[in-house]
Tab-separated table of C-alpha atoms in Angstrom:
chain	number	residue	atom	x	y	z
B	1	MET	CA	117.382	116.230	16.158
B	2	VAL	CA	114.044	117.908	15.411
B	3	SER	CA	113.759	116.274	12.026
B	4	ALA	CA	114.528	112.866	13.549
B	5	CYS	CA	111.735	113.308	16.093
B	6	LYS	CA	109.306	114.203	13.334
B	7	ASN	CA	110.255	111.118	11.357
B	8	VAL	CA	109.852	108.860	14.413
B	9	TYR	CA	106.501	110.392	15.273
B	10	ARG	CA	105.327	109.931	11.706
B	11	ARG	CA	106.347	106.275	11.726
B	12	CYS	CA	104.552	105.689	15.018
B	13	SER	CA	101.420	107.346	13.720
B	14	GLU	CA	101.437	105.177	10.630
B	15	LYS	CA	101.763	101.949	12.668
B	16	THR	CA	99.149	102.642	15.345
B	17	GLU	CA	96.991	105.435	16.612
B	18	ASN	CA	97.315	104.316	20.259
B	19	CYS	CA	101.034	104.762	20.565
B	20	SER	CA	101.598	106.094	24.072
B	21	LEU	CA	103.553	109.221	24.770
B	22	SER	CA	105.445	107.474	27.555
B	23	ALA	CA	106.744	104.868	25.121
B	24	ILE	CA	107.936	107.615	22.862
B	25	CYS	CA	109.672	109.378	25.732
B	26	SER	CA	111.307	106.188	26.903
B	27	PHE	CA	112.464	105.531	23.373
B	28	LEU	CA	113.785	109.026	22.938
B	29	GLN	CA	115.572	109.531	26.358
B	30	PRO	CA	117.247	106.286	27.503
B	31	GLU	CA	120.025	108.187	29.333
B	32	GLU	CA	117.542	110.137	31.479
B	33	ARG	CA	115.676	106.934	32.374
B	34	LEU	CA	118.933	105.381	33.549
B	35	ASP	CA	119.709	108.426	35.755
B	36	TRP	CA	116.292	108.218	37.406
B	37	LYS	CA	116.806	104.585	38.377
B	38	LYS	CA	120.163	105.455	39.809
B	39	ARG	CA	118.751	108.316	41.862
B	40	LYS	CA	115.960	106.102	43.136
B	41	ALA	CA	118.454	103.437	44.209
B	42	GLU	CA	120.581	106.045	45.943
B	43	ARG	CA	117.551	107.415	47.781
B	44	ASN	CA	116.538	103.944	48.951
B	45	GLU	CA	120.050	103.295	50.127
B	46	ALA	CA	120.052	106.577	52.068
B	47	LYS	CA	116.732	105.683	53.705
B	48	LYS	CA	118.112	102.312	54.655
B	49	GLN	CA	121.186	103.848	56.237
B	50	THR	CA	119.041	106.369	58.136
B	51	LYS	CA	116.847	103.602	59.517
B	52	GLU	CA	119.898	101.594	60.541
B	53	ALA	CA	121.442	104.606	62.288
B	54	LYS	CA	118.169	105.330	64.091
B	55	LEU	CA	117.873	101.709	65.158
B	56	ILE	CA	121.458	101.678	66.435
B	57	LYS	CA	120.793	104.890	68.394
B	58	GLN	CA	117.652	103.401	69.955
B	59	LEU	CA	119.534	100.250	70.906
B	60	GLU	CA	122.305	102.281	72.530
B	61	LYS	CA	119.765	104.388	74.430
B	62	GLN	CA	117.950	101.260	75.611
B	63	LYS	CA	121.247	99.747	76.703
B	64	GLN	CA	122.115	102.857	78.703
B	65	GLN	CA	118.662	102.863	80.292
B	66	ASP	CA	118.980	99.192	81.234
B	67	THR	CA	122.387	99.869	82.754
B	68	ALA	CA	121.043	102.826	84.757
B	69	ASP	CA	118.040	100.809	85.951
B	70	GLY	CA	120.338	98.011	87.031
B	71	GLU	CA	122.538	100.405	88.984
B	72	ASN	CA	119.523	102.012	90.650
B	73	LEU	CA	118.147	98.599	91.546
B	74	GLU	CA	121.476	97.543	92.983
B	75	GLN	CA	121.729	100.745	95.009
B	76	SER	CA	118.183	100.341	96.313
B	77	GLN	CA	118.918	96.747	97.277
B	78	ASN	CA	122.144	97.702	99.014
B	79	LYS	CA	120.579	100.703	100.750
B	80	LYS	CA	119.589	99.997	104.328
B	81	GLY	CA	117.560	101.939	106.802
B	82	ARG	CA	118.887	104.051	109.638
B	83	ALA	CA	119.078	101.981	112.804
B	84	TYR	CA	120.081	104.711	115.254
B	85	THR	CA	117.942	107.525	116.657
B	86	VAL	CA	118.691	111.106	117.669
B	87	SER	CA	116.814	112.789	120.530
B	88	VAL	CA	116.869	116.399	121.656
B	89	ALA	CA	115.826	117.635	125.109
B	90	LEU	CA	115.187	121.248	126.092
B	91	PRO	CA	113.251	123.098	128.813
B	92	GLY	CA	109.835	124.503	127.993
B	93	SER	CA	110.788	127.688	129.819
B	94	VAL	CA	112.457	128.947	126.655
B	95	LEU	CA	109.016	130.232	125.635
B	96	ASP	CA	108.822	132.407	128.735
B	97	ASN	CA	111.562	134.567	127.252
B	98	ALA	CA	109.212	135.628	124.432
B	99	GLN	CA	107.168	138.785	124.967
B	100	SER	CA	103.924	137.779	123.276
B	101	THR	CA	101.886	134.787	122.201
B	102	GLU	CA	102.872	135.390	118.579
B	103	LEU	CA	106.579	135.331	119.445
B	104	ARG	CA	106.138	132.232	121.599
B	105	THR	CA	104.519	130.470	118.674
B	106	TYR	CA	107.238	131.582	116.265
B	107	LEU	CA	109.937	130.409	118.685
B	108	ALA	CA	108.338	126.966	118.855
B	109	GLY	CA	108.275	126.891	115.060
B	110	GLN	CA	111.998	127.663	114.935
B	111	ILE	CA	112.721	124.754	117.267
B	112	ALA	CA	110.607	122.397	115.170
B	113	ARG	CA	112.313	123.484	111.946
B	114	ALA	CA	115.780	123.054	113.433
B	115	CYS	CA	115.013	119.546	114.647
B	116	VAL	CA	113.523	118.454	111.323
B	117	VAL	CA	116.443	119.834	109.316
B	118	PHE	CA	118.813	117.571	111.274
B	119	CYS	CA	116.469	114.549	111.323
B	120	VAL	CA	115.764	114.503	115.062
B	121	ASP	CA	113.564	111.527	115.972
B	122	GLU	CA	112.416	112.633	119.437
B	123	ILE	CA	111.960	115.984	121.178
B	124	VAL	CA	111.754	115.926	124.967
B	125	VAL	CA	110.339	119.022	126.682
B	126	PHE	CA	111.232	119.061	130.372
B	127	ASP	CA	110.162	121.449	133.121
B	128	GLU	CA	112.907	123.356	134.909
B	129	GLN	CA	110.510	124.047	137.799
B	130	GLY	CA	110.071	120.351	138.526
B	131	GLU	CA	106.278	120.318	138.152
B	132	ASP	CA	104.703	117.019	137.129
B	133	VAL	CA	103.480	117.956	133.651
B	134	LYS	CA	103.117	114.968	131.339
B	135	SER	CA	100.136	115.881	129.186
B	136	VAL	CA	99.316	118.607	126.700
B	137	GLU	CA	95.747	118.757	127.973
B	138	GLY	CA	94.749	122.024	129.591
B	139	GLU	CA	94.276	125.683	128.798
B	140	PHE	CA	96.961	128.278	128.252
B	141	LYS	CA	96.482	131.034	130.832
B	142	GLY	CA	98.766	133.724	129.499
B	143	VAL	CA	102.373	134.636	128.920
B	144	GLY	CA	104.674	134.124	131.889
B	145	LYS	CA	102.499	131.605	133.717
B	146	LYS	CA	104.839	128.900	134.998
B	147	GLY	CA	104.120	125.332	134.070
B	148	HIS	CA	102.218	126.138	130.876
B	149	ALA	CA	105.142	126.900	128.580
B	150	CYS	CA	105.979	123.188	128.389
B	151	ILE	CA	102.422	122.326	127.413
B	152	GLN	CA	102.228	125.015	124.769
B	153	LEU	CA	105.619	124.111	123.264
B	154	ALA	CA	104.733	120.420	123.135
B	155	ARG	CA	101.344	121.124	121.562
B	156	ILE	CA	102.819	123.333	118.818
B	157	LEU	CA	105.572	120.791	118.112
B	158	GLN	CA	102.980	118.027	117.771
B	159	TYR	CA	100.816	120.196	115.534
B	160	LEU	CA	103.669	120.997	113.142
B	161	GLU	CA	104.818	117.393	112.947
B	162	CYS	CA	101.373	116.114	111.981
B	163	PRO	CA	100.724	115.955	108.195
B	164	GLN	CA	98.427	118.747	107.085
B	165	TYR	CA	95.637	116.454	105.906
B	166	LEU	CA	95.371	114.888	109.386
B	167	ARG	CA	95.401	118.006	111.544
B	168	LYS	CA	91.648	118.628	111.453
B	169	TRP	CA	91.091	115.272	113.195
B	170	PHE	CA	93.775	115.509	115.862
B	171	PHE	CA	93.956	119.231	116.648
B	172	PRO	CA	90.724	121.082	117.407
B	173	LYS	CA	90.807	124.838	117.879
B	174	HIS	CA	92.966	125.870	120.819
B	175	LYS	CA	94.434	129.140	122.050
B	176	ASP	CA	97.931	127.663	122.025
B	177	LEU	CA	97.557	127.083	118.277
B	178	GLN	CA	96.026	130.458	117.513
B	179	TYR	CA	99.008	131.556	115.396
B	180	ALA	CA	100.345	128.153	114.384
B	181	GLY	CA	98.932	128.554	110.889
B	182	LEU	CA	101.423	131.366	110.246
B	183	LEU	CA	104.461	129.182	110.911
B	184	ASN	CA	106.720	127.889	108.203
B	185	PRO	CA	105.824	124.301	107.242
B	186	LEU	CA	108.261	121.552	108.183
B	187	ASP	CA	107.959	119.952	104.732
B	188	SER	CA	109.098	116.630	106.162
B	189	PRO	CA	109.098	113.554	103.864
B	190	HIS	CA	105.907	112.240	105.472
B	191	HIS	CA	104.091	115.529	104.747
B	192	MET	CA	102.883	114.418	101.322
B	193	ARG	CA	100.666	115.997	98.715
B	194	ILE	CA	97.611	114.228	97.419
B	195	ASP	CA	99.324	112.879	94.278
B	196	ASP	CA	102.772	112.150	95.750
B	197	GLU	CA	103.927	108.570	95.277
B	198	SER	CA	105.456	106.828	98.261
B	199	GLU	CA	105.672	103.369	99.740
B	200	TYR	CA	104.664	104.689	103.165
B	201	ARG	CA	101.999	107.155	104.307
B	202	GLU	CA	100.508	108.444	107.531
B	203	GLY	CA	96.757	108.091	107.957
B	204	ILE	CA	93.793	107.977	110.306
B	205	VAL	CA	91.486	104.981	110.761
B	206	LEU	CA	88.010	105.902	109.529
B	207	ASP	CA	84.739	105.068	111.212
B	208	ARG	CA	83.191	103.358	108.204
B	209	PRO	CA	81.448	100.001	108.035
B	210	ILE	CA	83.432	97.201	106.428
B	211	LYS	CA	82.980	93.457	106.256
B	212	GLN	CA	84.205	91.431	109.207
B	213	GLY	CA	87.750	90.246	108.699
B	214	LYS	CA	88.401	92.705	105.870
B	215	GLY	CA	90.460	95.128	107.956
B	216	SER	CA	89.785	98.859	108.255
B	217	LEU	CA	89.646	101.882	105.985
B	218	VAL	CA	92.300	104.560	106.428
B	219	ASN	CA	92.458	108.114	105.096
B	220	CYS	CA	96.065	108.628	103.968
B	221	GLY	CA	95.553	111.953	102.208
B	222	MET	CA	95.128	110.269	98.801
B	223	ARG	CA	92.304	110.381	96.292
B	224	LYS	CA	91.329	106.882	97.417
B	225	ASP	CA	91.019	105.457	100.913
B	226	VAL	CA	93.326	102.606	101.885
B	227	ARG	CA	92.131	99.273	103.232
B	228	ILE	CA	94.615	97.881	105.749
B	229	ASP	CA	95.018	94.295	106.856
B	230	LYS	CA	93.937	94.827	110.483
B	231	GLN	CA	90.707	95.981	112.077
B	232	LEU	CA	91.556	98.913	114.344
B	233	GLN	CA	89.637	101.406	116.400
B	234	SER	CA	88.600	104.490	114.461
B	235	GLY	CA	90.460	107.719	115.137
B	236	LEU	CA	93.899	106.147	115.494
B	237	ARG	CA	96.867	107.566	113.627
B	238	VAL	CA	98.703	104.778	111.818
B	239	THR	CA	101.647	104.322	109.479
B	240	VAL	CA	100.615	102.456	106.337
B	241	LYS	CA	102.794	100.587	103.861
B	242	LEU	CA	101.056	100.584	100.497
B	243	SER	CA	101.022	97.472	98.340
B	244	LYS	CA	103.271	97.634	95.291
B	245	THR	CA	100.539	96.386	92.975
B	246	GLN	CA	97.356	98.456	92.910
B	247	SER	CA	94.358	98.060	90.629
B	248	PRO	CA	93.539	101.319	88.815
B	249	GLU	CA	89.890	100.276	88.524
B	250	SER	CA	89.483	99.658	92.250
B	251	LYS	CA	87.813	102.334	94.371
B	252	ILE	CA	90.234	101.736	97.258
B	253	CYS	CA	93.945	101.054	97.638
B	254	LYS	CA	95.491	98.174	99.546
B	255	GLY	CA	98.050	98.449	102.318
B	256	ALA	CA	99.224	97.153	105.663
B	257	VAL	CA	99.652	98.931	108.985
B	258	VAL	CA	103.285	98.940	110.150
B	259	ALA	CA	105.312	100.271	113.067
B	260	PRO	CA	106.030	104.023	112.885
B	261	HIS	CA	109.778	103.412	112.870
B	262	LEU	CA	109.692	101.140	109.818
B	263	PRO	CA	110.180	103.908	107.205
B	264	ARG	CA	113.363	104.887	109.041
B	265	THR	CA	114.734	101.426	109.803
B	266	GLU	CA	113.914	99.807	106.453
B	267	ALA	CA	113.801	102.577	103.858
B	268	GLY	CA	116.079	105.126	105.502
B	269	LEU	CA	113.394	107.826	105.384
B	270	TYR	CA	113.131	110.554	107.973
B	271	TRP	CA	109.605	110.129	109.325
B	272	GLY	CA	109.205	113.050	111.692
B	273	TYR	CA	109.680	113.262	115.446
B	274	SER	CA	107.771	112.225	118.535
B	275	VAL	CA	107.181	114.614	121.448
B	276	ARG	CA	107.581	113.642	125.094
B	277	LEU	CA	106.970	115.708	128.225
B	278	ALA	CA	109.228	115.229	131.245
B	279	SER	CA	108.578	116.693	134.695
B	280	CYS	CA	112.258	117.398	135.353
B	281	LEU	CA	115.741	116.896	133.937
B	282	SER	CA	116.232	113.485	135.545
B	283	ALA	CA	112.977	112.250	133.999
B	284	VAL	CA	114.491	112.870	130.573
B	285	PHE	CA	116.829	109.942	131.235
B	286	THR	CA	114.680	107.663	133.389
B	287	GLU	CA	111.564	107.802	131.219
B	288	SER	CA	113.256	107.014	127.936
B	289	PRO	CA	110.946	105.210	125.479
B	290	TYR	CA	113.764	102.848	124.516
B	291	ASP	CA	114.240	99.670	126.510
B	292	GLU	CA	117.981	100.141	126.882
B	293	GLY	CA	117.765	103.887	127.369
B	294	TYR	CA	120.140	106.340	125.728
B	295	ASP	CA	123.578	104.824	125.249
B	296	LEU	CA	125.216	108.156	124.378
B	297	THR	CA	124.261	111.411	126.108
B	298	ILE	CA	125.630	114.869	125.359
B	299	GLY	CA	125.166	118.007	127.414
B	300	THR	CA	125.747	121.427	125.848
B	301	SER	CA	127.301	124.331	127.732
B	302	GLU	CA	129.843	127.066	127.205
B	303	ARG	CA	131.717	125.477	130.131
B	304	GLY	CA	132.133	122.180	128.285
B	305	SER	CA	135.054	120.951	126.228
B	306	SER	CA	135.359	121.993	122.606
B	307	VAL	CA	133.335	119.962	120.136
B	308	ASP	CA	136.106	120.324	117.549
B	309	GLN	CA	138.371	117.810	119.326
B	310	THR	CA	135.562	115.340	120.071
B	311	THR	CA	134.843	112.054	118.298
B	312	LEU	CA	131.722	109.954	118.740
B	313	SER	CA	131.545	106.194	119.006
B	314	PRO	CA	128.689	104.302	117.286
B	315	PHE	CA	125.470	104.334	119.274
B	316	LYS	CA	121.880	103.167	119.130
B	317	HIS	CA	120.153	106.109	120.781
B	318	LEU	CA	121.763	109.540	121.065
B	319	LEU	CA	120.457	112.235	123.409
B	320	VAL	CA	121.512	115.880	123.168
B	321	VAL	CA	120.333	118.099	126.051
B	322	PHE	CA	120.108	121.894	125.916
B	323	GLY	CA	119.663	124.253	128.816
B	324	GLY	CA	117.386	127.239	129.172
B	325	LEU	CA	118.141	130.881	129.850
B	326	GLN	CA	120.204	130.004	132.952
B	327	GLY	CA	121.844	126.950	131.420
B	328	LEU	CA	121.737	123.329	132.569
B	329	GLU	CA	122.962	124.367	136.007
B	330	ALA	CA	119.533	125.816	136.821
B	331	SER	CA	117.828	122.577	135.783
B	332	VAL	CA	120.125	120.545	138.038
B	333	ASP	CA	119.538	122.836	141.024
B	334	THR	CA	115.733	122.562	140.841
B	335	ASP	CA	115.664	118.790	140.295
B	336	GLN	CA	115.061	117.128	143.675
B	337	ASN	CA	116.005	113.730	142.274
B	338	LEU	CA	119.567	114.824	141.598
B	339	GLU	CA	122.174	115.119	144.336
B	340	VAL	CA	124.875	116.581	142.131
B	341	THR	CA	125.662	120.215	141.483
B	342	ASP	CA	127.849	119.801	138.414
B	343	PRO	CA	125.718	118.946	135.351
B	344	SER	CA	128.703	117.542	133.450
B	345	VAL	CA	128.628	114.319	135.522
B	346	LEU	CA	125.196	113.480	134.108
B	347	PHE	CA	126.442	113.111	130.535
B	348	ASP	CA	128.902	111.009	128.616
B	349	LEU	CA	130.110	114.179	126.874
B	350	TYR	CA	129.806	117.770	128.022
B	351	LEU	CA	130.500	119.952	125.007
B	352	ASN	CA	130.864	123.559	124.034
B	353	THR	CA	129.437	123.419	120.523
B	354	CYS	CA	130.331	127.031	119.669
B	355	PRO	CA	133.814	127.863	120.981
B	356	ASP	CA	134.910	131.509	120.951
B	357	GLN	CA	131.350	132.743	120.607
B	358	GLY	CA	130.934	136.439	119.908
B	359	SER	CA	127.740	136.896	121.915
B	360	ARG	CA	127.549	136.556	125.688
B	361	THR	CA	124.632	134.172	125.291
B	362	ILE	CA	123.366	131.755	122.673
B	363	ARG	CA	119.614	131.284	122.616
B	364	THR	CA	118.320	127.727	122.803
B	365	GLU	CA	116.836	127.771	119.302
B	366	GLU	CA	120.230	128.960	118.036
B	367	ALA	CA	122.084	126.385	120.093
B	368	ILE	CA	120.098	123.574	118.483
B	369	LEU	CA	121.128	124.678	114.996
B	370	VAL	CA	124.761	125.256	115.940
B	371	SER	CA	125.128	122.040	117.932
B	372	MET	CA	123.413	119.707	115.500
B	373	ALA	CA	125.367	121.184	112.606
B	374	GLY	CA	128.611	120.516	114.472
B	375	LEU	CA	127.578	116.998	115.456
B	376	ARG	CA	126.234	115.936	112.059
B	377	GLN	CA	129.581	115.077	110.484
B	378	LYS	CA	130.767	113.416	113.696
B	379	ILE	CA	127.702	111.172	113.718
B	380	THR	CA	128.363	110.256	110.096
B	381	ALA	CA	132.030	109.603	110.800
B	382	ALA	CA	131.181	107.374	113.784
B	383	PHE	CA	129.151	105.011	111.633
B	384	ALA	CA	131.320	105.298	108.530
B	385	SER	CA	134.423	104.184	110.441
B	386	ASN	CA	132.450	101.286	111.803
B	387	GLY	CA	131.270	100.297	108.330
B	388	SER	CA	127.635	100.388	109.385
B	389	LEU	CA	126.392	103.799	108.361
B	390	ASN	CA	122.670	103.568	107.722
B	391	ASN	CA	121.127	106.682	106.201
């Protein structure tokens, strides 16, 4: 083999001095050249198969994503808002059982948390003493002063319900709120952070000049103010529905002012509770904010029938009433507008929501948790059996 190579090289040198080494190699090793072409073809084929597999995987992933998006869209289209409301009524005297201002504040925070957990839409604070207290205006004059517990409870409930970014406008410093900053936050859906995305937001109308007919500017706790479609008086708290299309380059967002109940009735969102003061137990019923009143009322007492054997019929507005330290009987006795002595006749249902209780007494803040937990599934069942459950 070596001698043959020498002879070939000698012949090439005799014919031309520019004979390339590559030509010699190709002439000498035809089998190796054939193997290289084969390996190159195999590598190209492998690359092709890898690309095809990757493309097929991407197509399958896109198909799954499209299917999921379609299902989510269908669910969102089929999802309806919650048409019914749930109200809770309790006496403000429950705060008088606390030994200090700090404990009174903490007790009010427990009540607020319990109501938010079970999506209560209205909290009614009534006065067992029958005094005509319908406003939270006034000064707190100390623990045990009658007539002021209702005001303090209502003020703390309103403070906790308000989104944090709006509190500085609606709640100036007050002795009743001295320890409210230590309470656990409600973390309700309408308590949003600055970068949270939502179709609805709570805001305050700003006192800023704007062109006539261009609406008003609203602070909704976002990085940009929102321009609404109506011109309103500054200082008002409003519910804003943000436009779906926003321009990133614009210095303001666009939205429209809507009714406060719209997030609940259209989107099914829990949007906090309202607070109402009632001068007595009877005023809880007669001063209802709903035109048709409460169509289902429930009183809670250890003397009532067991909640376990109770079923609820569909309703529009549910009211659950809790008594104070002496129960609902004390509220009935002090109410001059009532001629009855048995509180059970005032309600459609008079229920014992914790049968066979181990303690002699159940505190009101505990009764709210126990009762609403027991009624939650019954409320769901009432609308599910009717085929009109709106969550």
